[in-house]
CSV table of C-alpha atoms in Angstrom, one decimal:
chain,number,residue,atom,x,y,z
A,1,UNK,CA,5.4,-17.6,-71.9
A,2,UNK,CA,8.5,-16.2,-71.0
A,3,UNK,CA,6.0,-14.7,-67.4
A,4,UNK,CA,4.9,-18.1,-66.9
A,5,UNK,CA,8.0,-19.7,-66.8
A,6,UNK,CA,9.8,-16.9,-64.7
A,7,UNK,CA,6.4,-17.1,-61.8
A,8,UNK,CA,7.0,-20.8,-61.9
A,9,UNK,CA,10.4,-20.2,-61.3
A,10,UNK,CA,9.8,-17.5,-58.6
A,11,UNK,CA,7.3,-20.0,-57.2
A,12,UNK,CA,10.2,-22.9,-56.6
A,13,UNK,CA,12.5,-20.6,-55.4
A,14,UNK,CA,10.1,-19.3,-52.8
A,15,UNK,CA,9.2,-23.4,-52.0
A,16,UNK,CA,12.9,-24.2,-51.6
A,17,UNK,CA,13.6,-21.1,-49.2
A,18,UNK,CA,10.7,-22.2,-47.2
A,19,UNK,CA,11.9,-25.5,-46.9
A,20,UNK,CA,15.3,-24.9,-45.9
A,21,UNK,CA,14.0,-22.2,-43.4
A,22,UNK,CA,12.1,-24.8,-41.5
A,23,UNK,CA,14.7,-27.7,-41.5
A,24,UNK,CA,14.4,-28.9,-45.0
A,25,UNK,CA,10.5,-30.3,-44.8
A,26,UNK,CA,11.2,-33.9,-43.9
A,27,UNK,CA,9.1,-33.7,-40.7
A,28,UNK,CA,12.0,-34.9,-38.6
A,29,UNK,CA,13.3,-32.9,-35.3
A,30,UNK,CA,16.8,-33.1,-34.0
A,31,UNK,CA,15.9,-33.6,-30.3
A,32,UNK,CA,12.9,-35.7,-29.5
A,33,UNK,CA,10.5,-37.5,-31.4
A,34,UNK,CA,7.9,-35.7,-29.4
A,35,UNK,CA,8.3,-31.9,-29.1
A,36,UNK,CA,7.1,-29.1,-27.3
A,37,UNK,CA,4.9,-26.4,-29.1
A,38,UNK,CA,5.8,-27.9,-32.5
A,39,UNK,CA,6.2,-25.4,-35.2
A,40,UNK,CA,6.9,-22.5,-32.7
A,41,UNK,CA,9.7,-20.2,-31.7
A,42,UNK,CA,12.8,-22.5,-31.7
A,43,UNK,CA,14.2,-20.5,-28.9
A,44,UNK,CA,10.9,-21.3,-26.9
A,45,UNK,CA,11.5,-25.4,-27.9
A,46,UNK,CA,15.5,-24.8,-26.4
A,47,UNK,CA,17.1,-25.6,-30.1
A,48,UNK,CA,18.2,-22.1,-30.7
A,49,UNK,CA,20.3,-19.9,-29.3
A,50,UNK,CA,19.3,-16.1,-30.6
A,51,UNK,CA,17.4,-13.6,-28.9
A,52,UNK,CA,16.5,-10.4,-29.1
A,53,UNK,CA,17.9,-9.1,-26.0
A,54,UNK,CA,21.6,-9.4,-25.5
A,55,UNK,CA,22.5,-10.4,-21.9
A,56,UNK,CA,19.0,-12.7,-22.1
A,57,UNK,CA,21.1,-14.2,-25.4
A,58,UNK,CA,23.9,-15.2,-23.2
A,59,UNK,CA,21.8,-16.7,-20.5
A,60,UNK,CA,19.5,-18.8,-22.8
A,61,UNK,CA,22.9,-19.8,-24.4
A,62,UNK,CA,24.2,-21.2,-21.3
A,63,UNK,CA,21.0,-22.6,-19.9
A,64,UNK,CA,20.1,-25.9,-21.5
A,65,UNK,CA,16.6,-26.5,-22.3
A,66,UNK,CA,15.2,-30.2,-21.6
A,67,UNK,CA,13.5,-32.2,-24.3
A,68,UNK,CA,10.0,-33.6,-23.3
A,69,UNK,CA,11.4,-36.6,-22.4
A,70,UNK,CA,14.1,-35.3,-20.3
A,71,UNK,CA,11.6,-33.2,-18.7
A,72,UNK,CA,9.7,-36.1,-17.8
A,73,UNK,CA,12.3,-38.2,-16.4
A,74,UNK,CA,13.4,-35.4,-14.4
A,75,UNK,CA,9.5,-34.8,-12.7
A,76,UNK,CA,9.4,-38.6,-11.9
A,77,UNK,CA,12.3,-38.1,-10.0
A,78,UNK,CA,10.9,-35.4,-7.8
A,79,UNK,CA,9.1,-36.9,-4.7
A,80,UNK,CA,5.4,-36.1,-3.6
A,81,UNK,CA,6.6,-34.3,-0.8
A,82,UNK,CA,8.5,-31.9,-3.7
A,83,UNK,CA,5.3,-31.3,-5.2
A,84,UNK,CA,3.1,-31.1,-1.9
A,85,UNK,CA,1.3,-34.1,-2.6
A,86,UNK,CA,0.5,-37.1,-0.4
A,87,UNK,CA,2.5,-40.0,-0.4
A,88,UNK,CA,5.7,-42.1,-0.3
A,89,UNK,CA,6.9,-41.9,-3.9
A,90,UNK,CA,6.0,-40.6,-7.4
A,91,UNK,CA,5.1,-44.3,-8.6
A,92,UNK,CA,1.8,-43.7,-6.9
A,93,UNK,CA,1.0,-41.4,-9.3
A,94,UNK,CA,0.3,-41.4,-13.2
A,95,UNK,CA,1.5,-38.0,-15.2
A,96,UNK,CA,0.8,-36.8,-18.5
A,97,UNK,CA,2.7,-33.9,-20.1
A,98,UNK,CA,0.8,-31.4,-22.7
A,99,UNK,CA,2.5,-30.6,-26.1
A,100,UNK,CA,2.3,-26.8,-25.8
A,101,UNK,CA,5.2,-24.6,-24.3
A,102,UNK,CA,3.7,-22.3,-22.0
A,103,UNK,CA,6.0,-19.6,-20.7
A,104,UNK,CA,6.3,-18.9,-16.8
A,105,UNK,CA,8.1,-15.6,-15.9
A,106,UNK,CA,9.6,-15.8,-19.4
A,107,UNK,CA,10.9,-19.2,-19.2
A,108,UNK,CA,9.5,-22.0,-21.3
A,109,UNK,CA,7.8,-24.8,-19.3
A,110,UNK,CA,5.9,-27.9,-19.8
A,111,UNK,CA,2.5,-28.4,-18.4
A,112,UNK,CA,2.3,-32.0,-16.4
A,113,UNK,CA,-1.2,-33.4,-15.0
A,114,UNK,CA,-0.8,-35.4,-12.3
A,115,UNK,CA,-3.4,-38.3,-11.2
A,116,UNK,CA,-3.4,-40.5,-8.8
A,117,UNK,CA,-5.1,-44.4,-9.1
A,118,UNK,CA,-8.4,-44.7,-6.9
A,119,UNK,CA,-9.5,-47.9,-5.3
A,120,UNK,CA,-12.1,-48.3,-8.2
A,121,UNK,CA,-9.1,-48.3,-10.4
A,122,UNK,CA,-9.8,-45.0,-11.9
A,123,UNK,CA,-7.5,-41.7,-12.2
A,124,UNK,CA,-8.3,-38.8,-10.2
A,125,UNK,CA,-6.4,-35.6,-10.9
A,126,UNK,CA,-4.5,-34.3,-8.3
A,127,UNK,CA,-2.4,-31.6,-9.6
A,128,UNK,CA,-1.2,-29.6,-12.5
A,129,UNK,CA,2.3,-28.2,-12.8
A,130,UNK,CA,4.3,-26.3,-15.2
A,131,UNK,CA,8.3,-27.9,-15.3
A,132,UNK,CA,10.8,-25.0,-16.5
A,133,UNK,CA,12.3,-26.9,-19.4
A,134,UNK,CA,15.7,-25.2,-17.7
A,135,UNK,CA,15.0,-27.7,-14.5
A,136,UNK,CA,15.1,-24.4,-12.0
A,137,UNK,CA,11.6,-24.5,-11.2
A,138,UNK,CA,8.4,-26.5,-11.0
A,139,UNK,CA,5.2,-24.9,-10.6
A,140,UNK,CA,1.7,-25.6,-9.4
A,141,UNK,CA,-1.4,-24.3,-11.8
A,142,UNK,CA,-4.3,-23.7,-9.7
A,143,UNK,CA,-7.3,-21.5,-11.1
A,144,UNK,CA,-5.0,-19.8,-13.5
A,145,UNK,CA,-2.9,-19.0,-10.4
A,146,UNK,CA,0.8,-20.4,-11.0
A,147,UNK,CA,3.0,-20.9,-7.5
A,148,UNK,CA,6.3,-22.1,-6.9
A,149,UNK,CA,6.4,-25.6,-5.2
A,150,UNK,CA,10.0,-26.5,-6.0
A,151,UNK,CA,13.3,-25.4,-6.7
A,152,UNK,CA,16.9,-27.0,-6.4
A,153,UNK,CA,18.5,-26.2,-3.5
A,154,UNK,CA,21.3,-23.9,-3.2
């Protein structure tokens, strides 16, 4: 009887510790309703400040990692010329994010697929981009190759 109680107590304690480690188990998120790589490393999602490397830890703590909404807002303010696309405005395009964080050169990036509306009112894919979550670069992804197409003016 004592063993059963002890086993139940251990299981309850393990469950409580697991819930505490993952934020309480309420399913909520402190940043955005839509997050990248749900359940992944909090550093990749921009909500943690710990790192295995000392210098990198300091740099990451100083670097603001954009939420999904901020990243899409940032992307919409770029011009087609910034992204090597045709047209005058990003309003001519539809773009949709991927929900996965993709590392590019060690930094988390959000995959954004860009479509242009055709005369037949259908979407035609025109490019896949990886937006660095710190806002310091945008890359074009073509056949597995990554090419930087935009960086902030210095």
